Amino acid sequence: MPPKLKTSVDHAPDSPPSPTASYYDMSDDSESEYSTIKHAKVDSGVKLLHAKSKVYVHPSASAKDNVAGHIALIQQKASSPRRESIPSSSTANRATNSSNLLLAWSPENGLSSETKEKYSKVEGSASDSPPKQTYLVPPPPVTTQHSANLGSFAFAVPISEIFSILSRPPSSGWWHGSLVVNTRAGESFPALFFHDSECESTQQHRKRLQRENFDISGQGGGMFWGGDQILTWLKQYVTVERSTHEPNIYLIDPTDSDKLSFGSGGKPTQENVRNVLEGKNKDEQTPQQKQRDQKEDPLGKALTQARWTLLEKFSQVTSFTRRTAESVANNKNIPPQVRRLMQNPQVQTVSDEFDSARLYLARWAMGIAEQSERERNRRIWTAKDMLKKEEGELGDFEILEMDAQGLSLADKRKPVTLKEWDSWFNARTGKLERTIDEAKERIFHGGLDGQDGVRKEAWLFLLGVYEWDSTKDERRAKLNSLRDEYIRLKGAWWERMVDEQGTLEEREWWKEQKMRIEKDVHRTDRHIPIFAGEDIPHPDPDSPFAEAGTNVHLEQMKDMLLTYNEHNRDLGYVQGMSDLLAPIYAIQQDDAVAFWAFAGFMERMERNFLRDQSGMRLQLLTLDHLVQLLDPRLYEHLEKLDSTNFFFFFRMLLVWFKREFEFSDILRLWEGLWSDYLSANFHLFIAMAILEKHREVILEHLKGFDEVLKYVNELSGTIDLPSTLIRAEGLFRKFQKTVEAVDKRNNFMAAPSVRQRNTSAPQENAGTSPDASVPSSPQAQIRAAVIGGPGKSPAAAAARRQDGGASTSGREQTVSDQLAAGMEQEKDKVVSSELRDLLSREIPKLHKSDVQAHGGGVGPSQPGS
Amino acid sequence: MSSRKKILLKVIILGDSGVGKTSLMNQYVNKKFSASYKATIGADFLTKEVLVDDRLVTMQLWDTAGQERFQSLGVAFYRGADCCVLVYDVNNAKSFDTLDSWRDEFLIQASPMDPESFPFVVLGNKVDVGEERRVISSNRAQAFCHAKDDMPYFETSAKEAVNVEEAFQVIARNALAQEESKDFNPDFPETIPINVSGNESNGCSC
Ligand SMILES: Nc1nc2c(ncn2[C@@H]2O[C@H](COP(=O)(O)OP(=O)(O)O)[C@@H](O)[C@H]2O)c(=O)[nH]1
Ligand SMILES: [Mg+2]
């Protein structure tokens, strides 16, 4: 029984449980009021200069004993001068300072929530210098000796007492990087392990480094990690000098003689140096010390037993051959730390539990490899480059290097410019003088130029606003009438809103939809310049966004979505639609035109938004079949992980990868998909291409539904579009060949005709009973799914049976049953009707009646509309 | 008992779209609020390690899309949950009215062993918005929670980090209690699908 806690509405902030609340009262300029630590009083604080969270002490070999805490640089008020005589004259100034500075570690659970908040504020300030505002925190107990500090790992050591810091970056045999503080008295504090993957500020910093200059190297030349930041802090106040003898040792404010002995000059014996550097300036270690060292370094022991060999996996992760991995390793752009990591197969981790860190590292390594690969061939990727590397399970597949007109592949992948586009049309009539297929192929392979405005025009063809064979005049007329129609539609909901017409239910629905659209528009693509501004006051002072303000484009977005909500009342606005509209509007920047282009897009996307989710389930099921067919080994693994619902692709399919790629990539991706050049469902091949890219990671490292979902969700922002497009095309070709091979094989066997769906069969009449006829077009296919659901329901099975031709041998049924039972044999590949539809270039659209039945809107209201 | 295995607590956060589920999670885990979190599509989760009465546990917080038609995410998603957090917006009556149906939806999908004792926690979010906008009073919300087996209730602001830490402490504690009650019950049905490879459980049975 879970303990039921008392309902606690008023967590009275005026009677805080901890004494630290009084620090809140101190003003920012209370510089003079903070105390020295030695005479700490409860009513004053010390100044927090820097902080970092997720720094752990590992008291034992078991991860569950780890203690999370913060490392911080703290300034106390100057106390009695200490140590002035020791540092050399050159550092005297700073030394006064350094005795007021403390390097402290305290456990997370030892901090009050107010203090924690300040720690996180200080940590969150992005710059390397301390925050402008003063944050006062309760003074930690000062300690200069670890041994005296029984029972707790917390310490706060004056910088002037620190002799050296041993830095062990994460990649040199340690899963987590760590720092060890060695004092001048010869003490060592427990190693502090930086769990970088959990630490927001380290992640942010890394991202920043990566974004600004693809260089994530830190102090030691390796990948930047949390410990590097500590050294950066210290460098602002004291001299930090790397020892030439022990490159992992950093001397803090070394005296001239220290420098001579351990720094840049001098030649003492190795052993001697090591002892001194590590704080063991006695000649011999006591047994206790030895014991303690072992305790502090449990990972060292555990490492030898660890099973997971990072490096071995690394070469698999990249899906490169060993040879490629080697050449990557020799690439001079790779930080030495990573190179060492890649060359050293002994790098291991003890983490066998759920731990996103290893996924992070695997992905990071993959990113590096890809990046350096790109830098090496500073040119457009061609299919050959791609395929050379695809030596995985998929085997080799080929893409024709030349098309019918003899255009080479590299030429085909150049974007279509406005000039080229215009050259396709008759100068006088404005009629297309190429075949539609030729135009589509160019757009599919090359995309459209992002700079010269060709998208604005071409997208209207791709989205069905214009007919491909129309003349200039026809298009102008069409646009005019569409503008009028948009104004009419917009007027309709506007009027109803003002007059509060309609039933109560309708009005409620309307209000809710309006609210929903409002909320969603304010959180859609706000990083894109046109949607970023908040320069006009919100028209509705009661809106929750009234304070934030809005801009004219956001308001246009809201109007268009409300108009769509009106235009398609059977479906209404559904979350995700704002994501689909934003790119179209950004290109058109004309609400009426954008609206109709969006409405055209929605005709094919409608099925994604049905209330019963049947359209999404059909696509996920198709993906399921596709993976079974093309990568049975991966499929089997996903089955074990309870992941064959392919739910982890839900987001990608729902809004066509909008959340995975950069805005500019989305424009390129979508126009390719809109061309329907190879398949009207090419987005499923994009999905498959993304999956294939990561198959090794999935096979090797992912162990549960949750891990798969997390991993795939986090691919967002990491996927390279050009190579994905090529891989997807390769997969399509392979799929096509497989289907051909299966058909050929079946032609030798009995009853071949049953398995061939006749795509030109007459359509059933809309609205008739689903049992009455044999659906065969894509529309009918969806409808069959809509009716029964493509899942496990008997109705769905029945629908599929019919689909395959119920009158004959029921071969399709056997197929479905086999699939369901997971009895599919490698040699005996089967092609389900869902799969066969992937060969169709006909856009799958829903029937009005299906939207009515399954849409989730309120349906038509105005008579005659 | 806790034994040596790492404790993973699965927490599901439900509530209408826009009430602040994603913001609350991010405030709790990442200590950040951003007005421009995109609307959630599908599902995602964040993990956080927390100490509950000296026990280190990993909380897996599942965030979902709130619009009705994305509700049926499937059983895999709810399976093995240890606590369910119901969120509404104190300035939006509709979001309060739907709490009941979110609760029912959860009980149906997750079908916990003992629905009466399954821990729910209710959060009334966006209390930072001015009183004049507020439509659901504390009393009303408390009465509702009281009537439903005394669900703990917190009023929060993801924006200003009000009560977020406190609420999730209680969520963690109740989830841990729930997780442990599973262990004590010998009849607890194993919901883990036939484990093909015989791997040791990694704490999550989904
Ligand atoms: N004022 C205020 N706004 C909030 C708060 N929490 C979330 N929001 C805003 O409410 C909107 C929806 O938030 P989100 O977290 O995406 O809600 P979700 O759909 O439930 O995940 C966003 O615009 C947020 O900025 C809060 O505590 N106070
Ligand atoms: Mg959300």
mmCIF file with all atom_site columns, C-alpha atoms in Angstrom, chain A residues 111-264:
data_model
loop_
_atom_site.group_PDB
_atom_site.id
_atom_site.type_symbol
_atom_site.label_atom_id
_atom_site.label_alt_id
_atom_site.label_comp_id
_atom_site.label_asym_id
_atom_site.label_entity_id
_atom_site.label_seq_id
_atom_site.pdbx_PDB_ins_code
_atom_site.Cartn_x
_atom_site.Cartn_y
_atom_site.Cartn_z
_atom_site.occupancy
_atom_site.B_iso_or_equiv
_atom_site.pdbx_formal_charge
_atom_site.auth_seq_id
_atom_site.auth_comp_id
_atom_site.auth_asym_id
_atom_site.auth_atom_id
_atom_site.pdbx_PDB_model_num
ATOM 1   C CA . LEU A 1 111 ? 21.530 20.948 0.120   1.00 0.00 ? 111 LEU A CA 1
ATOM 2   C CA . SER A 1 112 ? 18.270 22.629 0.862   1.00 0.00 ? 112 SER A CA 1
ATOM 3   C CA . SER A 1 113 ? 16.042 23.241 -2.094  1.00 0.00 ? 113 SER A CA 1
ATOM 4   C CA . GLU A 1 114 ? 16.752 26.959 -2.008  1.00 0.00 ? 114 GLU A CA 1
ATOM 5   C CA . THR A 1 115 ? 20.456 26.331 -2.100  1.00 0.00 ? 115 THR A CA 1
ATOM 6   C CA . LYS A 1 116 ? 20.021 23.805 -4.852  1.00 0.00 ? 116 LYS A CA 1
ATOM 7   C CA . GLU A 1 117 ? 18.159 26.376 -6.836  1.00 0.00 ? 117 GLU A CA 1
ATOM 8   C CA . LYS A 1 118 ? 21.025 28.796 -6.534  1.00 0.00 ? 118 LYS A CA 1
ATOM 9   C CA . TYR A 1 119 ? 23.465 26.102 -7.503  1.00 0.00 ? 119 TYR A CA 1
ATOM 10  C CA . SER A 1 120 ? 21.479 25.395 -10.611 1.00 0.00 ? 120 SER A CA 1
ATOM 11  C CA . LYS A 1 121 ? 21.172 29.087 -11.453 1.00 0.00 ? 121 LYS A CA 1
ATOM 12  C CA . VAL A 1 122 ? 24.907 29.535 -11.206 1.00 0.00 ? 122 VAL A CA 1
ATOM 13  C CA . GLU A 1 123 ? 25.503 26.346 -13.118 1.00 0.00 ? 123 GLU A CA 1
ATOM 14  C CA . GLY A 1 124 ? 23.083 27.403 -15.792 1.00 0.00 ? 124 GLY A CA 1
ATOM 15  C CA . SER A 1 125 ? 24.799 30.675 -16.598 1.00 0.00 ? 125 SER A CA 1
ATOM 16  C CA . ALA A 1 126 ? 26.402 29.776 -19.846 1.00 0.00 ? 126 ALA A CA 1
ATOM 17  C CA . SER A 1 127 ? 29.584 31.787 -19.661 1.00 0.00 ? 127 SER A CA 1
ATOM 18  C CA . ASP A 1 128 ? 32.834 30.639 -18.159 1.00 0.00 ? 128 ASP A CA 1
ATOM 19  C CA . SER A 1 129 ? 33.097 33.610 -15.871 1.00 0.00 ? 129 SER A CA 1
ATOM 20  C CA . PRO A 1 130 ? 31.078 33.801 -12.667 1.00 0.00 ? 130 PRO A CA 1
ATOM 21  C CA . PRO A 1 131 ? 27.532 35.197 -12.784 1.00 0.00 ? 131 PRO A CA 1
ATOM 22  C CA . LYS A 1 132 ? 27.086 38.936 -12.401 1.00 0.00 ? 132 LYS A CA 1
ATOM 23  C CA . GLN A 1 133 ? 24.555 38.511 -9.691  1.00 0.00 ? 133 GLN A CA 1
ATOM 24  C CA . THR A 1 134 ? 25.817 37.371 -6.335  1.00 0.00 ? 134 THR A CA 1
ATOM 25  C CA . TYR A 1 135 ? 24.475 34.090 -5.082  1.00 0.00 ? 135 TYR A CA 1
ATOM 26  C CA . LEU A 1 136 ? 25.057 33.434 -1.449  1.00 0.00 ? 136 LEU A CA 1
ATOM 27  C CA . VAL A 1 137 ? 24.906 29.936 -0.120  1.00 0.00 ? 137 VAL A CA 1
ATOM 28  C CA . PRO A 1 138 ? 25.436 28.505 3.327   1.00 0.00 ? 138 PRO A CA 1
ATOM 29  C CA . PRO A 1 139 ? 29.101 27.893 3.962   1.00 0.00 ? 139 PRO A CA 1
ATOM 30  C CA . PRO A 1 140 ? 30.126 24.274 3.693   1.00 0.00 ? 140 PRO A CA 1
ATOM 31  C CA . PRO A 1 141 ? 32.297 22.886 6.481   1.00 0.00 ? 141 PRO A CA 1
ATOM 32  C CA . VAL A 1 142 ? 35.868 23.621 5.550   1.00 0.00 ? 142 VAL A CA 1
ATOM 33  C CA . THR A 1 143 ? 38.207 20.689 5.329   1.00 0.00 ? 143 THR A CA 1
ATOM 34  C CA . THR A 1 144 ? 41.790 20.421 4.426   1.00 0.00 ? 144 THR A CA 1
ATOM 35  C CA . GLN A 1 145 ? 42.221 16.813 5.333   1.00 0.00 ? 145 GLN A CA 1
ATOM 36  C CA . HIS A 1 146 ? 40.196 14.035 3.958   1.00 0.00 ? 146 HIS A CA 1
ATOM 37  C CA . SER A 1 147 ? 41.098 11.594 6.720   1.00 0.00 ? 147 SER A CA 1
ATOM 38  C CA . ALA A 1 148 ? 39.729 13.894 9.370   1.00 0.00 ? 148 ALA A CA 1
ATOM 39  C CA . ASN A 1 149 ? 36.457 14.014 7.618   1.00 0.00 ? 149 ASN A CA 1
ATOM 40  C CA . LEU A 1 150 ? 34.824 10.911 8.941   1.00 0.00 ? 150 LEU A CA 1
ATOM 41  C CA . GLY A 1 151 ? 31.559 9.657  7.604   1.00 0.00 ? 151 GLY A CA 1
ATOM 42  C CA . SER A 1 152 ? 31.099 12.225 4.912   1.00 0.00 ? 152 SER A CA 1
ATOM 43  C CA . PHE A 1 153 ? 32.696 12.808 1.584   1.00 0.00 ? 153 PHE A CA 1
ATOM 44  C CA . ALA A 1 154 ? 31.934 16.489 1.566   1.00 0.00 ? 154 ALA A CA 1
ATOM 45  C CA . PHE A 1 155 ? 34.874 18.800 1.492   1.00 0.00 ? 155 PHE A CA 1
ATOM 46  C CA . ALA A 1 156 ? 35.727 22.418 0.936   1.00 0.00 ? 156 ALA A CA 1
ATOM 47  C CA . VAL A 1 157 ? 39.388 23.018 0.470   1.00 0.00 ? 157 VAL A CA 1
ATOM 48  C CA . PRO A 1 158 ? 41.028 26.407 0.061   1.00 0.00 ? 158 PRO A CA 1
ATOM 49  C CA . ILE A 1 159 ? 42.606 26.642 -3.369  1.00 0.00 ? 159 ILE A CA 1
ATOM 50  C CA . SER A 1 160 ? 45.806 27.716 -1.731  1.00 0.00 ? 160 SER A CA 1
ATOM 51  C CA . GLU A 1 161 ? 45.934 24.299 -0.076  1.00 0.00 ? 161 GLU A CA 1
ATOM 52  C CA . ILE A 1 162 ? 45.662 22.426 -3.338  1.00 0.00 ? 162 ILE A CA 1
ATOM 53  C CA . PHE A 1 163 ? 48.911 21.146 -4.666  1.00 0.00 ? 163 PHE A CA 1
ATOM 54  C CA . SER A 1 164 ? 47.753 19.374 -7.772  1.00 0.00 ? 164 SER A CA 1
ATOM 55  C CA . ILE A 1 165 ? 44.748 17.930 -9.480  1.00 0.00 ? 165 ILE A CA 1
ATOM 56  C CA . LEU A 1 166 ? 44.818 14.580 -11.167 1.00 0.00 ? 166 LEU A CA 1
ATOM 57  C CA . SER A 1 167 ? 42.567 14.611 -14.204 1.00 0.00 ? 167 SER A CA 1
ATOM 58  C CA . ARG A 1 168 ? 41.299 11.388 -15.719 1.00 0.00 ? 168 ARG A CA 1
ATOM 59  C CA . PRO A 1 169 ? 39.210 12.092 -18.781 1.00 0.00 ? 169 PRO A CA 1
ATOM 60  C CA . PRO A 1 170 ? 36.376 9.687  -19.523 1.00 0.00 ? 170 PRO A CA 1
ATOM 61  C CA . SER A 1 171 ? 37.965 7.953  -22.442 1.00 0.00 ? 171 SER A CA 1
ATOM 62  C CA . SER A 1 172 ? 41.258 6.774  -21.054 1.00 0.00 ? 172 SER A CA 1
ATOM 63  C CA . GLY A 1 173 ? 39.896 3.637  -19.556 1.00 0.00 ? 173 GLY A CA 1
ATOM 64  C CA . TRP A 1 174 ? 37.372 5.261  -17.257 1.00 0.00 ? 174 TRP A CA 1
ATOM 65  C CA . TRP A 1 175 ? 33.767 5.368  -18.106 1.00 0.00 ? 175 TRP A CA 1
ATOM 66  C CA . HIS A 1 176 ? 33.209 8.560  -16.144 1.00 0.00 ? 176 HIS A CA 1
ATOM 67  C CA . GLY A 1 177 ? 35.941 11.109 -16.082 1.00 0.00 ? 177 GLY A CA 1
ATOM 68  C CA . SER A 1 178 ? 37.218 11.983 -12.651 1.00 0.00 ? 178 SER A CA 1
ATOM 69  C CA . LEU A 1 179 ? 39.310 14.475 -10.755 1.00 0.00 ? 179 LEU A CA 1
ATOM 70  C CA . VAL A 1 180 ? 41.362 13.863 -7.637  1.00 0.00 ? 180 VAL A CA 1
ATOM 71  C CA . VAL A 1 181 ? 42.405 16.795 -5.493  1.00 0.00 ? 181 VAL A CA 1
ATOM 72  C CA . ASN A 1 182 ? 45.813 16.447 -3.868  1.00 0.00 ? 182 ASN A CA 1
ATOM 73  C CA . THR A 1 183 ? 46.639 18.847 -1.093  1.00 0.00 ? 183 THR A CA 1
ATOM 74  C CA . ARG A 1 184 ? 49.920 20.394 -0.154  1.00 0.00 ? 184 ARG A CA 1
ATOM 75  C CA . ALA A 1 185 ? 49.785 18.429 3.064   1.00 0.00 ? 185 ALA A CA 1
ATOM 76  C CA . GLY A 1 186 ? 49.940 15.255 1.014   1.00 0.00 ? 186 GLY A CA 1
ATOM 77  C CA . GLU A 1 187 ? 46.303 14.299 1.290   1.00 0.00 ? 187 GLU A CA 1
ATOM 78  C CA . SER A 1 188 ? 44.057 13.138 -1.510  1.00 0.00 ? 188 SER A CA 1
ATOM 79  C CA . PHE A 1 189 ? 40.350 13.677 -1.494  1.00 0.00 ? 189 PHE A CA 1
ATOM 80  C CA . PRO A 1 190 ? 38.085 10.992 -2.875  1.00 0.00 ? 190 PRO A CA 1
ATOM 81  C CA . ALA A 1 191 ? 37.918 10.903 -6.647  1.00 0.00 ? 191 ALA A CA 1
ATOM 82  C CA . LEU A 1 192 ? 35.067 12.934 -8.042  1.00 0.00 ? 192 LEU A CA 1
ATOM 83  C CA . PHE A 1 193 ? 33.381 11.283 -10.981 1.00 0.00 ? 193 PHE A CA 1
ATOM 84  C CA . PHE A 1 194 ? 31.702 13.474 -13.567 1.00 0.00 ? 194 PHE A CA 1
ATOM 85  C CA . HIS A 1 195 ? 28.572 11.853 -14.905 1.00 0.00 ? 195 HIS A CA 1
ATOM 86  C CA . ASP A 1 196 ? 28.581 14.007 -17.982 1.00 0.00 ? 196 ASP A CA 1
ATOM 87  C CA . SER A 1 197 ? 25.592 12.441 -19.636 1.00 0.00 ? 197 SER A CA 1
ATOM 88  C CA . GLU A 1 198 ? 23.401 13.460 -16.712 1.00 0.00 ? 198 GLU A CA 1
ATOM 89  C CA . CYS A 1 199 ? 24.879 16.892 -16.351 1.00 0.00 ? 199 CYS A CA 1
ATOM 90  C CA . GLU A 1 200 ? 22.926 19.517 -18.182 1.00 0.00 ? 200 GLU A CA 1
ATOM 91  C CA . SER A 1 201 ? 25.631 22.173 -18.095 1.00 0.00 ? 201 SER A CA 1
ATOM 92  C CA . THR A 1 202 ? 28.251 19.826 -19.508 1.00 0.00 ? 202 THR A CA 1
ATOM 93  C CA . GLN A 1 203 ? 25.890 18.739 -22.229 1.00 0.00 ? 203 GLN A CA 1
ATOM 94  C CA . GLN A 1 204 ? 25.102 22.325 -23.057 1.00 0.00 ? 204 GLN A CA 1
ATOM 95  C CA . HIS A 1 205 ? 28.727 23.241 -23.151 1.00 0.00 ? 205 HIS A CA 1
ATOM 96  C CA . ARG A 1 206 ? 29.512 20.335 -25.381 1.00 0.00 ? 206 ARG A CA 1
ATOM 97  C CA . LYS A 1 207 ? 26.714 21.227 -27.718 1.00 0.00 ? 207 LYS A CA 1
ATOM 98  C CA . ARG A 1 208 ? 27.935 24.759 -27.812 1.00 0.00 ? 208 ARG A CA 1
ATOM 99  C CA . LEU A 1 209 ? 31.437 23.702 -28.693 1.00 0.00 ? 209 LEU A CA 1
ATOM 100 C CA . GLN A 1 210 ? 30.113 21.364 -31.304 1.00 0.00 ? 210 GLN A CA 1
ATOM 101 C CA . ARG A 1 211 ? 27.866 23.970 -32.791 1.00 0.00 ? 211 ARG A CA 1
ATOM 102 C CA . GLU A 1 212 ? 30.355 26.767 -32.842 1.00 0.00 ? 212 GLU A CA 1
ATOM 103 C CA . ASN A 1 213 ? 33.292 24.933 -34.303 1.00 0.00 ? 213 ASN A CA 1
ATOM 104 C CA . PHE A 1 214 ? 33.139 21.270 -34.698 1.00 0.00 ? 214 PHE A CA 1
ATOM 105 C CA . ASP A 1 215 ? 35.578 20.886 -31.913 1.00 0.00 ? 215 ASP A CA 1
ATOM 106 C CA . ILE A 1 216 ? 34.538 19.276 -28.736 1.00 0.00 ? 216 ILE A CA 1
ATOM 107 C CA . SER A 1 217 ? 37.984 18.917 -27.387 1.00 0.00 ? 217 SER A CA 1
ATOM 108 C CA . GLY A 1 218 ? 38.737 19.946 -23.867 1.00 0.00 ? 218 GLY A CA 1
ATOM 109 C CA . GLN A 1 219 ? 41.874 20.583 -21.841 1.00 0.00 ? 219 GLN A CA 1
ATOM 110 C CA . GLY A 1 220 ? 43.695 17.417 -22.622 1.00 0.00 ? 220 GLY A CA 1
ATOM 111 C CA . GLY A 1 221 ? 42.942 17.477 -26.299 1.00 0.00 ? 221 GLY A CA 1
ATOM 112 C CA . GLY A 1 222 ? 40.272 14.816 -25.863 1.00 0.00 ? 222 GLY A CA 1
ATOM 113 C CA . MET A 1 223 ? 36.538 15.178 -25.867 1.00 0.00 ? 223 MET A CA 1
ATOM 114 C CA . PHE A 1 224 ? 35.394 17.976 -23.607 1.00 0.00 ? 224 PHE A CA 1
ATOM 115 C CA . TRP A 1 225 ? 34.134 16.705 -20.264 1.00 0.00 ? 225 TRP A CA 1
ATOM 116 C CA . GLY A 1 226 ? 32.975 18.064 -16.943 1.00 0.00 ? 226 GLY A CA 1
ATOM 117 C CA . GLY A 1 227 ? 36.397 18.042 -15.324 1.00 0.00 ? 227 GLY A CA 1
ATOM 118 C CA . ASP A 1 228 ? 37.745 20.372 -17.988 1.00 0.00 ? 228 ASP A CA 1
ATOM 119 C CA . GLN A 1 229 ? 35.352 23.006 -16.825 1.00 0.00 ? 229 GLN A CA 1
ATOM 120 C CA . ILE A 1 230 ? 36.685 22.838 -13.283 1.00 0.00 ? 230 ILE A CA 1
ATOM 121 C CA . LEU A 1 231 ? 40.171 23.521 -14.573 1.00 0.00 ? 231 LEU A CA 1
ATOM 122 C CA . THR A 1 232 ? 38.800 26.418 -16.606 1.00 0.00 ? 232 THR A CA 1
ATOM 123 C CA . TRP A 1 233 ? 37.276 27.895 -13.455 1.00 0.00 ? 233 TRP A CA 1
ATOM 124 C CA . LEU A 1 234 ? 40.524 27.609 -11.580 1.00 0.00 ? 234 LEU A CA 1
ATOM 125 C CA . LYS A 1 235 ? 42.544 29.188 -14.361 1.00 0.00 ? 235 LYS A CA 1
ATOM 126 C CA . GLN A 1 236 ? 40.674 32.414 -13.833 1.00 0.00 ? 236 GLN A CA 1
ATOM 127 C CA . TYR A 1 237 ? 42.074 32.757 -10.358 1.00 0.00 ? 237 TYR A CA 1
ATOM 128 C CA . VAL A 1 238 ? 45.281 30.806 -10.106 1.00 0.00 ? 238 VAL A CA 1
ATOM 129 C CA . THR A 1 239 ? 48.017 29.443 -12.297 1.00 0.00 ? 239 THR A CA 1
ATOM 130 C CA . VAL A 1 240 ? 47.228 25.998 -13.514 1.00 0.00 ? 240 VAL A CA 1
ATOM 131 C CA . GLU A 1 241 ? 50.148 24.275 -15.114 1.00 0.00 ? 241 GLU A CA 1
ATOM 132 C CA . ARG A 1 242 ? 50.157 20.922 -16.710 1.00 0.00 ? 242 ARG A CA 1
ATOM 133 C CA . SER A 1 243 ? 52.978 18.722 -15.589 1.00 0.00 ? 243 SER A CA 1
ATOM 134 C CA . THR A 1 244 ? 55.271 17.673 -18.349 1.00 0.00 ? 244 THR A CA 1
ATOM 135 C CA . HIS A 1 245 ? 56.032 14.420 -16.629 1.00 0.00 ? 245 HIS A CA 1
ATOM 136 C CA . GLU A 1 246 ? 52.555 13.358 -15.808 1.00 0.00 ? 246 GLU A CA 1
ATOM 137 C CA . PRO A 1 247 ? 50.303 14.948 -18.382 1.00 0.00 ? 247 PRO A CA 1
ATOM 138 C CA . ASN A 1 248 ? 47.236 14.107 -16.333 1.00 0.00 ? 248 ASN A CA 1
ATOM 139 C CA . ILE A 1 249 ? 48.456 16.161 -13.431 1.00 0.00 ? 249 ILE A CA 1
ATOM 140 C CA . TYR A 1 250 ? 47.730 19.853 -13.213 1.00 0.00 ? 250 TYR A CA 1
ATOM 141 C CA . LEU A 1 251 ? 49.767 21.860 -10.723 1.00 0.00 ? 251 LEU A CA 1
ATOM 142 C CA . ILE A 1 252 ? 47.924 24.615 -8.912  1.00 0.00 ? 252 ILE A CA 1
ATOM 143 C CA . ASP A 1 253 ? 49.867 27.800 -8.309  1.00 0.00 ? 253 ASP A CA 1
ATOM 144 C CA . PRO A 1 254 ? 53.144 25.933 -8.400  1.00 0.00 ? 254 PRO A CA 1
ATOM 145 C CA . THR A 1 255 ? 56.095 27.530 -6.661  1.00 0.00 ? 255 THR A CA 1
ATOM 146 C CA . ASP A 1 256 ? 59.173 28.067 -8.710  1.00 0.00 ? 256 ASP A CA 1
ATOM 147 C CA . SER A 1 257 ? 60.745 25.011 -7.186  1.00 0.00 ? 257 SER A CA 1
ATOM 148 C CA . ASP A 1 258 ? 57.631 22.956 -7.862  1.00 0.00 ? 258 ASP A CA 1
ATOM 149 C CA . LYS A 1 259 ? 57.811 24.083 -11.416 1.00 0.00 ? 259 LYS A CA 1
ATOM 150 C CA . LEU A 1 260 ? 61.369 23.143 -11.611 1.00 0.00 ? 260 LEU A CA 1
ATOM 151 C CA . SER A 1 261 ? 60.698 19.715 -10.249 1.00 0.00 ? 261 SER A CA 1
ATOM 152 C CA . PHE A 1 262 ? 57.397 18.843 -11.839 1.00 0.00 ? 262 PHE A CA 1
ATOM 153 C CA . GLY A 1 263 ? 56.432 21.465 -14.278 1.00 0.00 ? 263 GLY A CA 1
ATOM 154 C CA . SER A 1 264 ? 58.049 22.538 -17.465 1.00 0.00 ? 264 SER A CA 1
#
